[in-house]
Amino acid sequence: MRPDLTVRLGSWEAPNPVLTAAGCAGTGRELAPFCDLSRIGAVTTKSVMIEPRAGNPMPRMAETPSGMVSALGLQGPGIDVLVQRDLPWLVSQGARAIVSLAGSGPQEYSELAHRLDGLSICAVEVNLSCVNPASQGRRFAHEPAEAAAVVRAVRDATAGDVPVFAKLAVDGVDLRELAEACVTAGADGLSLINTVRGLAVNIDTRRLAVAGGSEQGGLSGPAIRPIALAAVHDVHATVPDVPIIGMGGVRSGTDVMEFMLAGASAVAVGTAIVHDPGAGERILREFTEGLERRGIERAADLVGAAHGGNE
């Protein structure tokens, strides 16, 4: 018997727990030649802002031995193009869309959420974890009160049947306090984690390897998976009834199981897609086969099981 792969993310039931992470799959077009987008749980769009953004100057990415340092600078075409061109295309592919929002303050986030009203999306992800162009190089909304204000604005502007997830980083924050503030403000779930501050240097040019500089480079990939697992484990222990989308160095079906046992209800694939654009389908297949080998009938039964008596 094939296992039941469905997982609940707030009011939305996803057909399986393997999603793409914001920023790594564009709006799905880049993956379509390599991956059946209708098979994976959902495609999370790049974080979109009100106006088009060119992003940081090149170079924006540098490989490291166990991951990648990047500083993309929220490059994108803006909300109007997403709504008029990209979301209809995703729907035409049978894909489920989670839209990631990035703004300079509660009012801009609220405006972005309003623009999505009535559209066919599964969830909204509020990016509170990225260096923001309006925040002078610091990660935006790291203070609980500031994050809560943004989440509240998006929750108020989003239809009640569309879950709102707050995406949080781990650099320099009390993650449990930040998570609780977002949930109290109306977040239906949490996305953990974004990149971890990192740096790469080009020894030939004697310059930093990404143009964003030391304040803006973020490390992703396998190097940060234990950090992400610890974050998911800690936050699940703090708010056990709140669904978590875990991410950070996911490369295999085994990694998905690890995140779910730590407390994630679903898992997003990011950097692995850069090297293997078909990674989403492959990881879903590996995850399903892993459940079958272990006689696990429901994927949802994994969620938080590593907490022992806490579940």
PDB file of C-alpha atoms in Angstrom:
ATOM      1  CA  MET A   1       0.000   0.000   0.000  1.00  0.00           C
ATOM      2  CA  ARG A   2       1.299   3.418  -0.910  1.00  0.00           C
ATOM      3  CA  PRO A   3       1.636   5.698   2.103  1.00  0.00           C
ATOM      4  CA  ASP A   4      -0.602   8.703   2.610  1.00  0.00           C
ATOM      5  CA  LEU A   5       1.646  11.668   1.813  1.00  0.00           C
ATOM      6  CA  THR A   6      -0.785  14.469   2.646  1.00  0.00           C
ATOM      7  CA  VAL A   7       0.223  17.002   5.271  1.00  0.00           C
ATOM      8  CA  ARG A   8      -1.688  19.897   6.756  1.00  0.00           C
ATOM      9  CA  LEU A   9      -0.286  23.415   6.575  1.00  0.00           C
ATOM     10  CA  GLY A  10      -2.855  25.466   8.433  1.00  0.00           C
ATOM     11  CA  SER A  11      -6.124  25.398   6.523  1.00  0.00           C
ATOM     12  CA  TRP A  12      -4.438  23.944   3.433  1.00  0.00           C
ATOM     13  CA  GLU A  13      -3.839  20.235   2.944  1.00  0.00           C
ATOM     14  CA  ALA A  14      -0.804  19.707   0.726  1.00  0.00           C
ATOM     15  CA  PRO A  15      -0.689  16.500  -1.345  1.00  0.00           C
ATOM     16  CA  ASN A  16       2.840  15.811  -0.115  1.00  0.00           C
ATOM     17  CA  PRO A  17       5.464  17.545   2.055  1.00  0.00           C
ATOM     18  CA  VAL A  18       8.079  18.397  -0.614  1.00  0.00           C
ATOM     19  CA  LEU A  19       7.997  22.051  -1.678  1.00  0.00           C
ATOM     20  CA  THR A  20      10.461  24.397  -3.326  1.00  0.00           C
ATOM     21  CA  ALA A  21      12.103  27.194  -1.333  1.00  0.00           C
ATOM     22  CA  ALA A  22      11.678  30.845  -2.257  1.00  0.00           C
ATOM     23  CA  GLY A  23      14.462  32.261  -4.357  1.00  0.00           C
ATOM     24  CA  CYS A  24      15.669  28.978  -5.819  1.00  0.00           C
ATOM     25  CA  ALA A  25      12.932  27.991  -8.253  1.00  0.00           C
ATOM     26  CA  GLY A  26      12.107  31.435  -9.658  1.00  0.00           C
ATOM     27  CA  THR A  27       8.424  31.229 -10.441  1.00  0.00           C
ATOM     28  CA  GLY A  28       8.614  27.655 -11.664  1.00  0.00           C
ATOM     29  CA  ARG A  29       9.370  28.232 -15.345  1.00  0.00           C
ATOM     30  CA  GLU A  30      13.049  27.421 -14.849  1.00  0.00           C
ATOM     31  CA  LEU A  31      12.190  24.029 -13.348  1.00  0.00           C
ATOM     32  CA  ALA A  32       9.411  22.979 -15.704  1.00  0.00           C
ATOM     33  CA  PRO A  33      11.692  21.320 -18.307  1.00  0.00           C
ATOM     34  CA  PHE A  34      13.171  19.100 -15.569  1.00  0.00           C
ATOM     35  CA  CYS A  35      10.376  18.592 -13.030  1.00  0.00           C
ATOM     36  CA  ASP A  36       6.622  17.941 -13.205  1.00  0.00           C
ATOM     37  CA  LEU A  37       5.509  20.853 -11.065  1.00  0.00           C
ATOM     38  CA  SER A  38       2.149  19.234 -10.396  1.00  0.00           C
ATOM     39  CA  ARG A  39       3.847  16.328  -8.592  1.00  0.00           C
ATOM     40  CA  ILE A  40       5.598  18.254  -5.825  1.00  0.00           C
ATOM     41  CA  GLY A  41       3.631  19.777  -2.955  1.00  0.00           C
ATOM     42  CA  ALA A  42       3.950  23.395  -4.062  1.00  0.00           C
ATOM     43  CA  VAL A  43       6.198  25.915  -5.773  1.00  0.00           C
ATOM     44  CA  THR A  44       7.189  28.866  -3.592  1.00  0.00           C
ATOM     45  CA  THR A  45       7.836  31.920  -5.745  1.00  0.00           C
ATOM     46  CA  LYS A  46      10.790  34.248  -5.387  1.00  0.00           C
ATOM     47  CA  SER A  47      10.073  36.962  -2.841  1.00  0.00           C
ATOM     48  CA  VAL A  48       8.149  39.656  -4.677  1.00  0.00           C
ATOM     49  CA  MET A  49       8.088  43.373  -3.914  1.00  0.00           C
ATOM     50  CA  ILE A  50       5.761  46.101  -5.183  1.00  0.00           C
ATOM     51  CA  GLU A  51       8.173  47.485  -7.770  1.00  0.00           C
ATOM     52  CA  PRO A  52      10.608  45.650 -10.063  1.00  0.00           C
ATOM     53  CA  ARG A  53      14.136  45.315  -8.637  1.00  0.00           C
ATOM     54  CA  ALA A  54      17.385  44.715 -10.488  1.00  0.00           C
ATOM     55  CA  GLY A  55      18.998  43.119  -7.419  1.00  0.00           C
ATOM     56  CA  ASN A  56      22.635  43.331  -6.381  1.00  0.00           C
ATOM     57  CA  PRO A  57      25.438  43.736  -8.921  1.00  0.00           C
ATOM     58  CA  MET A  58      27.272  40.645 -10.120  1.00  0.00           C
ATOM     59  CA  PRO A  59      28.694  38.351  -8.882  1.00  0.00           C
ATOM     60  CA  ARG A  60      25.851  37.209  -6.674  1.00  0.00           C
ATOM     61  CA  MET A  61      26.791  33.616  -5.919  1.00  0.00           C
ATOM     62  CA  ALA A  62      29.931  31.730  -4.933  1.00  0.00           C
ATOM     63  CA  GLU A  63      30.364  28.019  -4.292  1.00  0.00           C
ATOM     64  CA  THR A  64      31.930  26.844  -1.055  1.00  0.00           C
ATOM     65  CA  PRO A  65      32.976  23.293  -0.097  1.00  0.00           C
ATOM     66  CA  SER A  66      29.630  22.505   1.523  1.00  0.00           C
ATOM     67  CA  GLY A  67      27.201  25.087   0.255  1.00  0.00           C
ATOM     68  CA  MET A  68      26.812  28.377  -1.512  1.00  0.00           C
ATOM     69  CA  VAL A  69      27.197  32.012  -0.490  1.00  0.00           C
ATOM     70  CA  SER A  70      24.732  34.279  -2.248  1.00  0.00           C
ATOM     71  CA  ALA A  71      23.567  37.876  -2.225  1.00  0.00           C
ATOM     72  CA  LEU A  72      20.787  38.213  -4.797  1.00  0.00           C
ATOM     73  CA  GLY A  73      19.263  41.438  -3.516  1.00  0.00           C
ATOM     74  CA  LEU A  74      15.596  40.499  -4.014  1.00  0.00           C
ATOM     75  CA  GLN A  75      15.814  40.758  -7.793  1.00  0.00           C
ATOM     76  CA  GLY A  76      12.419  40.420  -9.459  1.00  0.00           C
ATOM     77  CA  PRO A  77       9.788  41.888 -11.803  1.00  0.00           C
ATOM     78  CA  GLY A  78       7.402  43.173  -9.133  1.00  0.00           C
ATOM     79  CA  ILE A  79       3.929  42.138  -8.024  1.00  0.00           C
ATOM     80  CA  ASP A  80       2.059  43.160 -11.187  1.00  0.00           C
ATOM     81  CA  VAL A  81       4.057  40.803 -13.397  1.00  0.00           C
ATOM     82  CA  LEU A  82       3.703  37.992 -10.864  1.00  0.00           C
ATOM     83  CA  VAL A  83      -0.065  38.404 -10.762  1.00  0.00           C
ATOM     84  CA  GLN A  84      -0.631  38.903 -14.477  1.00  0.00           C
ATOM     85  CA  ARG A  85       1.953  36.533 -15.955  1.00  0.00           C
ATOM     86  CA  ASP A  86       3.567  34.104 -13.518  1.00  0.00           C
ATOM     87  CA  LEU A  87       0.731  32.908 -11.293  1.00  0.00           C
ATOM     88  CA  PRO A  88      -1.628  32.111 -14.215  1.00  0.00           C
ATOM     89  CA  TRP A  89       1.181  30.137 -15.826  1.00  0.00           C
ATOM     90  CA  LEU A  90       1.813  28.140 -12.640  1.00  0.00           C
ATOM     91  CA  VAL A  91      -1.880  27.314 -12.353  1.00  0.00           C
ATOM     92  CA  SER A  92      -1.914  26.208 -16.012  1.00  0.00           C
ATOM     93  CA  GLN A  93       0.820  23.679 -15.135  1.00  0.00           C
ATOM     94  CA  GLY A  94      -1.277  22.139 -12.383  1.00  0.00           C
ATOM     95  CA  ALA A  95       1.144  23.494  -9.785  1.00  0.00           C
ATOM     96  CA  ARG A  96       0.187  24.805  -6.362  1.00  0.00           C
ATOM     97  CA  ALA A  97       1.644  28.220  -5.565  1.00  0.00           C
ATOM     98  CA  ILE A  98       2.918  29.729  -2.330  1.00  0.00           C
ATOM     99  CA  VAL A  99       3.735  33.403  -2.816  1.00  0.00           C
ATOM    100  CA  SER A 100       6.658  34.895  -0.899  1.00  0.00           C
ATOM    101  CA  LEU A 101       6.318  38.598  -0.031  1.00  0.00           C
ATOM    102  CA  ALA A 102       9.074  41.106   0.768  1.00  0.00           C
ATOM    103  CA  GLY A 103       8.476  44.733   1.671  1.00  0.00           C
ATOM    104  CA  SER A 104       9.943  47.708   3.459  1.00  0.00           C
ATOM    105  CA  GLY A 105       7.339  47.826   6.230  1.00  0.00           C
ATOM    106  CA  PRO A 106       3.853  46.699   7.268  1.00  0.00           C
ATOM    107  CA  GLN A 107       2.099  48.967   4.786  1.00  0.00           C
ATOM    108  CA  GLU A 108       3.963  47.581   1.777  1.00  0.00           C
ATOM    109  CA  TYR A 109       3.439  43.995   2.925  1.00  0.00           C
ATOM    110  CA  SER A 110      -0.256  44.732   3.359  1.00  0.00           C
ATOM    111  CA  GLU A 111      -0.461  46.180  -0.153  1.00  0.00           C
ATOM    112  CA  LEU A 112       1.232  43.103  -1.578  1.00  0.00           C
ATOM    113  CA  ALA A 113      -1.205  40.814   0.222  1.00  0.00           C
ATOM    114  CA  HIS A 114      -4.152  42.836  -1.084  1.00  0.00           C
ATOM    115  CA  ARG A 115      -2.906  42.336  -4.655  1.00  0.00           C
ATOM    116  CA  LEU A 116      -3.224  38.564  -4.158  1.00  0.00           C
ATOM    117  CA  ASP A 117      -6.835  38.738  -3.056  1.00  0.00           C
ATOM    118  CA  GLY A 118      -9.001  36.278  -4.978  1.00  0.00           C
ATOM    119  CA  LEU A 119      -6.104  34.591  -6.782  1.00  0.00           C
ATOM    120  CA  SER A 120      -5.528  30.856  -6.793  1.00  0.00           C
ATOM    121  CA  ILE A 121      -2.745  30.443  -4.233  1.00  0.00           C
ATOM    122  CA  CYS A 122      -2.251  27.928  -1.432  1.00  0.00           C
ATOM    123  CA  ALA A 123      -0.445  30.102   1.090  1.00  0.00           C
ATOM    124  CA  VAL A 124       1.439  33.362   1.625  1.00  0.00           C
ATOM    125  CA  GLU A 125       4.984  33.346   2.986  1.00  0.00           C
ATOM    126  CA  VAL A 126       6.075  36.573   4.688  1.00  0.00           C
ATOM    127  CA  ASN A 127       9.809  36.974   4.199  1.00  0.00           C
ATOM    128  CA  LEU A 128      11.089  38.440   7.466  1.00  0.00           C
ATOM    129  CA  SER A 129      14.502  36.869   7.082  1.00  0.00           C
ATOM    130  CA  CYS A 130      16.169  38.598   4.164  1.00  0.00           C
ATOM    131  CA  VAL A 131      18.358  41.678   4.073  1.00  0.00           C
ATOM    132  CA  ASN A 132      15.937  44.377   3.047  1.00  0.00           C
ATOM    133  CA  PRO A 133      16.853  47.240   0.714  1.00  0.00           C
ATOM    134  CA  ALA A 134      15.053  49.697   2.964  1.00  0.00           C
ATOM    135  CA  SER A 135      16.692  48.495   6.173  1.00  0.00           C
ATOM    136  CA  GLN A 136      20.268  49.636   5.432  1.00  0.00           C
ATOM    137  CA  GLY A 137      21.757  46.183   5.192  1.00  0.00           C
ATOM    138  CA  ARG A 138      20.281  44.561   8.285  1.00  0.00           C
ATOM    139  CA  ARG A 139      17.872  41.695   8.167  1.00  0.00           C
ATOM    140  CA  PHE A 140      14.368  43.032   8.280  1.00  0.00           C
ATOM    141  CA  ALA A 141      11.981  42.543  11.190  1.00  0.00           C
ATOM    142  CA  HIS A 142      14.315  40.762  13.577  1.00  0.00           C
ATOM    143  CA  GLU A 143      12.637  42.371  16.567  1.00  0.00           C
ATOM    144  CA  PRO A 144       9.506  40.543  17.766  1.00  0.00           C
ATOM    145  CA  ALA A 145       7.347  43.684  17.786  1.00  0.00           C
ATOM    146  CA  GLU A 146       8.474  44.655  14.282  1.00  0.00           C
ATOM    147  CA  ALA A 147       7.890  41.153  12.933  1.00  0.00           C
ATOM    148  CA  ALA A 148       4.501  40.929  14.613  1.00  0.00           C
ATOM    149  CA  ALA A 149       3.405  44.216  13.016  1.00  0.00           C
ATOM    150  CA  VAL A 150       4.215  42.867   9.557  1.00  0.00           C
ATOM    151  CA  VAL A 151       2.501  39.533  10.156  1.00  0.00           C
ATOM    152  CA  ARG A 152      -0.595  41.264  11.510  1.00  0.00           C
ATOM    153  CA  ALA A 153      -0.754  43.520   8.454  1.00  0.00           C
ATOM    154  CA  VAL A 154      -0.538  40.564   6.067  1.00  0.00           C
ATOM    155  CA  ARG A 155      -3.009  38.461   8.062  1.00  0.00           C
ATOM    156  CA  ASP A 156      -5.524  41.311   8.010  1.00  0.00           C
ATOM    157  CA  ALA A 157      -5.101  41.736   4.251  1.00  0.00           C
ATOM    158  CA  THR A 158      -5.300  38.028   3.390  1.00  0.00           C
ATOM    159  CA  ALA A 159      -8.435  35.931   3.086  1.00  0.00           C
ATOM    160  CA  GLY A 160      -8.971  33.779   6.150  1.00  0.00           C
ATOM    161  CA  ASP A 161      -8.794  30.509   4.219  1.00  0.00           C
ATOM    162  CA  VAL A 162      -5.290  31.287   2.903  1.00  0.00           C
ATOM    163  CA  PRO A 163      -2.653  30.391   5.520  1.00  0.00           C
ATOM    164  CA  VAL A 164       0.065  32.939   6.295  1.00  0.00           C
ATOM    165  CA  PHE A 165       3.559  31.621   7.068  1.00  0.00           C
ATOM    166  CA  ALA A 166       6.279  33.826   8.583  1.00  0.00           C
ATOM    167  CA  LYS A 167       9.771  33.011   7.303  1.00  0.00           C
ATOM    168  CA  LEU A 168      12.421  33.614   9.953  1.00  0.00           C
ATOM    169  CA  ALA A 169      16.219  33.643  10.014  1.00  0.00           C
ATOM    170  CA  VAL A 170      18.386  32.500  12.908  1.00  0.00           C
ATOM    171  CA  ASP A 171      21.206  35.058  12.865  1.00  0.00           C
ATOM    172  CA  GLY A 172      21.314  37.121  16.025  1.00  0.00           C
ATOM    173  CA  VAL A 173      17.773  36.487  17.214  1.00  0.00           C
ATOM    174  CA  ASP A 174      15.917  34.704  19.966  1.00  0.00           C
ATOM    175  CA  LEU A 175      14.114  32.451  17.520  1.00  0.00           C
ATOM    176  CA  ARG A 176      11.582  31.099  19.999  1.00  0.00           C
ATOM    177  CA  GLU A 177      10.576  34.594  21.075  1.00  0.00           C
ATOM    178  CA  LEU A 178      10.338  35.740  17.466  1.00  0.00           C
ATOM    179  CA  ALA A 179       8.250  32.705  16.491  1.00  0.00           C
ATOM    180  CA  GLU A 180       5.834  33.198  19.365  1.00  0.00           C
ATOM    181  CA  ALA A 181       5.390  36.872  18.462  1.00  0.00           C
ATOM    182  CA  CYS A 182       4.548  35.972  14.864  1.00  0.00           C
ATOM    183  CA  VAL A 183       2.058  33.294  15.902  1.00  0.00           C
ATOM    184  CA  THR A 184       0.390  35.636  18.385  1.00  0.00           C
ATOM    185  CA  ALA A 185       0.102  38.224  15.599  1.00  0.00           C
ATOM    186  CA  GLY A 186      -1.778  35.766  13.405  1.00  0.00           C
ATOM    187  CA  ALA A 187       0.746  33.621  11.559  1.00  0.00           C
ATOM    188  CA  ASP A 188      -0.766  30.233  10.749  1.00  0.00           C
ATOM    189  CA  GLY A 189       2.674  28.683  10.390  1.00  0.00           C
ATOM    190  CA  LEU A 190       6.407  29.321  10.278  1.00  0.00           C
ATOM    191  CA  SER A 191       9.106  28.773   7.647  1.00  0.00           C
ATOM    192  CA  LEU A 192      12.556  27.980   9.060  1.00  0.00           C
ATOM    193  CA  ILE A 193      15.269  28.940   8.121  1.00  0.00           C
ATOM    194  CA  ASN A 194      16.807  31.327   5.588  1.00  0.00           C
ATOM    195  CA  THR A 195      20.515  31.501   4.822  1.00  0.00           C
ATOM    196  CA  VAL A 196      23.095  31.990   7.585  1.00  0.00           C
ATOM    197  CA  ARG A 197      25.494  34.918   7.311  1.00  0.00           C
ATOM    198  CA  GLY A 198      28.578  33.839   5.420  1.00  0.00           C
ATOM    199  CA  LEU A 199      31.432  35.083   3.310  1.00  0.00           C
ATOM    200  CA  ALA A 200      33.574  33.899   0.421  1.00  0.00           C
ATOM    201  CA  VAL A 201      36.736  35.586  -0.906  1.00  0.00           C
ATOM    202  CA  ASN A 202      38.201  35.471  -4.403  1.00  0.00           C
ATOM    203  CA  ILE A 203      41.960  35.145  -3.923  1.00  0.00           C
ATOM    204  CA  ASP A 204      42.721  36.140  -7.536  1.00  0.00           C
ATOM    205  CA  THR A 205      40.779  39.416  -7.565  1.00  0.00           C
ATOM    206  CA  ARG A 206      41.425  40.016  -3.846  1.00  0.00           C
ATOM    207  CA  ARG A 207      37.789  40.957  -3.528  1.00  0.00           C
ATOM    208  CA  LEU A 208      34.763  39.456  -1.825  1.00  0.00           C
ATOM    209  CA  ALA A 209      33.333  36.727  -4.024  1.00  0.00           C
ATOM    210  CA  VAL A 210      29.789  38.130  -3.938  1.00  0.00           C
ATOM    211  CA  ALA A 211      29.088  41.776  -4.550  1.00  0.00           C
ATOM    212  CA  GLY A 212      26.628  42.047  -1.689  1.00  0.00           C
ATOM    213  CA  GLY A 213      29.539  42.244   0.734  1.00  0.00           C
ATOM    214  CA  SER A 214      30.097  40.776   4.148  1.00  0.00           C
ATOM    215  CA  GLU A 215      26.846  42.140   5.554  1.00  0.00           C
ATOM    216  CA  GLN A 216      24.693  40.596   2.867  1.00  0.00           C
ATOM    217  CA  GLY A 217      26.179  37.214   1.924  1.00  0.00           C
ATOM    218  CA  GLY A 218      24.153  34.223   3.055  1.00  0.00           C
ATOM    219  CA  LEU A 219      25.345  30.606   3.300  1.00  0.00           C
ATOM    220  CA  SER A 220      22.948  27.883   2.156  1.00  0.00           C
ATOM    221  CA  GLY A 221      23.267  24.183   1.394  1.00  0.00           C
ATOM    222  CA  PRO A 222      24.267  21.118   3.424  1.00  0.00           C
ATOM    223  CA  ALA A 223      26.525  23.123   5.771  1.00  0.00           C
ATOM    224  CA  ILE A 224      23.505  24.732   7.432  1.00  0.00           C
ATOM    225  CA  ARG A 225      21.253  21.636   7.680  1.00  0.00           C
ATOM    226  CA  PRO A 226      22.126  20.888  11.342  1.00  0.00           C
ATOM    227  CA  ILE A 227      21.446  24.543  12.208  1.00  0.00           C
ATOM    228  CA  ALA A 228      18.084  24.385  10.455  1.00  0.00           C
ATOM    229  CA  LEU A 229      17.181  21.099  12.159  1.00  0.00           C
ATOM    230  CA  ALA A 230      17.960  22.588  15.564  1.00  0.00           C
ATOM    231  CA  ALA A 231      15.805  25.614  14.778  1.00  0.00           C
ATOM    232  CA  VAL A 232      12.872  23.444  13.702  1.00  0.00           C
ATOM    233  CA  HIS A 233      13.261  21.230  16.773  1.00  0.00           C
ATOM    234  CA  ASP A 234      13.381  24.198  19.171  1.00  0.00           C
ATOM    235  CA  VAL A 235      10.448  26.051  17.645  1.00  0.00           C
ATOM    236  CA  HIS A 236       8.284  22.926  17.428  1.00  0.00           C
ATOM    237  CA  ALA A 237       8.894  22.391  21.135  1.00  0.00           C
ATOM    238  CA  THR A 238       7.790  25.979  21.779  1.00  0.00           C
ATOM    239  CA  VAL A 239       4.685  26.042  19.556  1.00  0.00           C
ATOM    240  CA  PRO A 240       3.923  22.347  18.908  1.00  0.00           C
ATOM    241  CA  ASP A 241       0.555  22.933  17.244  1.00  0.00           C
ATOM    242  CA  VAL A 242       1.911  25.376  14.656  1.00  0.00           C
ATOM    243  CA  PRO A 243       2.917  23.879  11.289  1.00  0.00           C
ATOM    244  CA  ILE A 244       6.518  24.480  10.234  1.00  0.00           C
ATOM    245  CA  ILE A 245       8.018  24.400   6.752  1.00  0.00           C
ATOM    246  CA  GLY A 246      11.620  23.352   7.335  1.00  0.00           C
ATOM    247  CA  MET A 247      14.448  24.198   4.948  1.00  0.00           C
ATOM    248  CA  GLY A 248      18.209  24.381   4.852  1.00  0.00           C
ATOM    249  CA  GLY A 249      20.408  21.943   2.940  1.00  0.00           C
ATOM    250  CA  VAL A 250      17.716  19.435   1.954  1.00  0.00           C
ATOM    251  CA  ARG A 251      19.153  17.071  -0.675  1.00  0.00           C
ATOM    252  CA  SER A 252      17.437  13.698  -0.186  1.00  0.00           C
ATOM    253  CA  GLY A 253      14.347  11.878   1.006  1.00  0.00           C
ATOM    254  CA  THR A 254      16.230  11.027   4.174  1.00  0.00           C
ATOM    255  CA  ASP A 255      16.716  14.739   4.838  1.00  0.00           C
ATOM    256  CA  VAL A 256      12.942  15.243   4.541  1.00  0.00           C
ATOM    257  CA  MET A 257      12.372  12.557   7.175  1.00  0.00           C
ATOM    258  CA  GLU A 258      14.894  14.208   9.493  1.00  0.00           C
ATOM    259  CA  PHE A 259      13.165  17.579   9.264  1.00  0.00           C
ATOM    260  CA  MET A 260       9.717  16.061   9.825  1.00  0.00           C
ATOM    261  CA  LEU A 261      10.868  14.044  12.815  1.00  0.00           C
ATOM    262  CA  ALA A 262      12.334  17.260  14.256  1.00  0.00           C
ATOM    263  CA  GLY A 263       8.953  18.946  13.920  1.00  0.00           C
ATOM    264  CA  ALA A 264       8.447  20.165  10.345  1.00  0.00           C
ATOM    265  CA  SER A 265       5.136  19.441   8.616  1.00  0.00           C
ATOM    266  CA  ALA A 266       6.676  20.046   5.198  1.00  0.00           C
ATOM    267  CA  VAL A 267      10.148  20.650   3.779  1.00  0.00           C
ATOM    268  CA  ALA A 268      11.362  23.070   1.109  1.00  0.00           C
ATOM    269  CA  VAL A 269      14.193  22.296  -1.300  1.00  0.00           C
ATOM    270  CA  GLY A 270      16.485  25.204  -2.157  1.00  0.00           C
ATOM    271  CA  THR A 271      20.160  25.076  -3.075  1.00  0.00           C
ATOM    272  CA  ALA A 272      19.936  21.473  -4.313  1.00  0.00           C
ATOM    273  CA  ILE A 273      17.801  22.756  -7.194  1.00  0.00           C
ATOM    274  CA  VAL A 274      20.660  24.912  -8.445  1.00  0.00           C
ATOM    275  CA  HIS A 275      22.708  21.794  -9.220  1.00  0.00           C
ATOM    276  CA  ASP A 276      19.805  19.434  -9.903  1.00  0.00           C
ATOM    277  CA  PRO A 277      16.665  21.181 -11.200  1.00  0.00           C
ATOM    278  CA  GLY A 278      14.792  17.872 -10.968  1.00  0.00           C
ATOM    279  CA  ALA A 279      15.630  17.538  -7.269  1.00  0.00           C
ATOM    280  CA  GLY A 280      12.064  18.123  -6.090  1.00  0.00           C
ATOM    281  CA  GLU A 281      10.606  15.078  -7.835  1.00  0.00           C
ATOM    282  CA  ARG A 282      13.642  12.930  -7.005  1.00  0.00           C
ATOM    283  CA  ILE A 283      13.506  13.815  -3.322  1.00  0.00           C
ATOM    284  CA  LEU A 284       9.760  13.146  -3.212  1.00  0.00           C
ATOM    285  CA  ARG A 285      10.349   9.724  -4.779  1.00  0.00           C
ATOM    286  CA  GLU A 286      13.116   8.921  -2.302  1.00  0.00           C
ATOM    287  CA  PHE A 287      10.940  10.063   0.602  1.00  0.00           C
ATOM    288  CA  THR A 288       8.013   7.902  -0.548  1.00  0.00           C
ATOM    289  CA  GLU A 289      10.248   4.853  -0.987  1.00  0.00           C
ATOM    290  CA  GLY A 290      11.700   5.456   2.470  1.00  0.00           C
ATOM    291  CA  LEU A 291       8.226   5.428   4.020  1.00  0.00           C
ATOM    292  CA  GLU A 292       7.366   2.216   2.171  1.00  0.00           C
ATOM    293  CA  ARG A 293      10.551   0.468   3.316  1.00  0.00           C
ATOM    294  CA  ARG A 294       9.792   1.358   6.912  1.00  0.00           C
ATOM    295  CA  GLY A 295       6.098   0.458   6.735  1.00  0.00           C
ATOM    296  CA  ILE A 296       5.037   4.013   7.605  1.00  0.00           C
ATOM    297  CA  GLU A 297       1.466   4.509   6.426  1.00  0.00           C
ATOM    298  CA  ARG A 298       1.122   8.281   6.944  1.00  0.00           C
ATOM    299  CA  ALA A 299       3.780  10.917   6.366  1.00  0.00           C
ATOM    300  CA  ALA A 300       2.064  13.146   8.909  1.00  0.00           C
ATOM    301  CA  ASP A 301       2.855  10.602  11.626  1.00  0.00           C
ATOM    302  CA  LEU A 302       6.519  11.637  11.384  1.00  0.00           C
ATOM    303  CA  VAL A 303       5.910  15.231  12.455  1.00  0.00           C
ATOM    304  CA  GLY A 304       7.654  15.896  15.744  1.00  0.00           C
ATOM    305  CA  ALA A 305       8.167  12.205  16.524  1.00  0.00           C
ATOM    306  CA  ALA A 306      11.783  12.865  17.549  1.00  0.00           C
ATOM    307  CA  HIS A 307      10.431  14.815  20.498  1.00  0.00           C
ATOM    308  CA  GLY A 308       9.494  11.540  22.158  1.00  0.00           C
ATOM    309  CA  GLY A 309       6.955  12.124  24.866  1.00  0.00           C
ATOM    310  CA  ASN A 310       6.231  15.613  23.618  1.00  0.00           C
ATOM    311  CA  GLU A 311       4.098  14.235  20.788  1.00  0.00           C
TER     312      GLU A 311
END
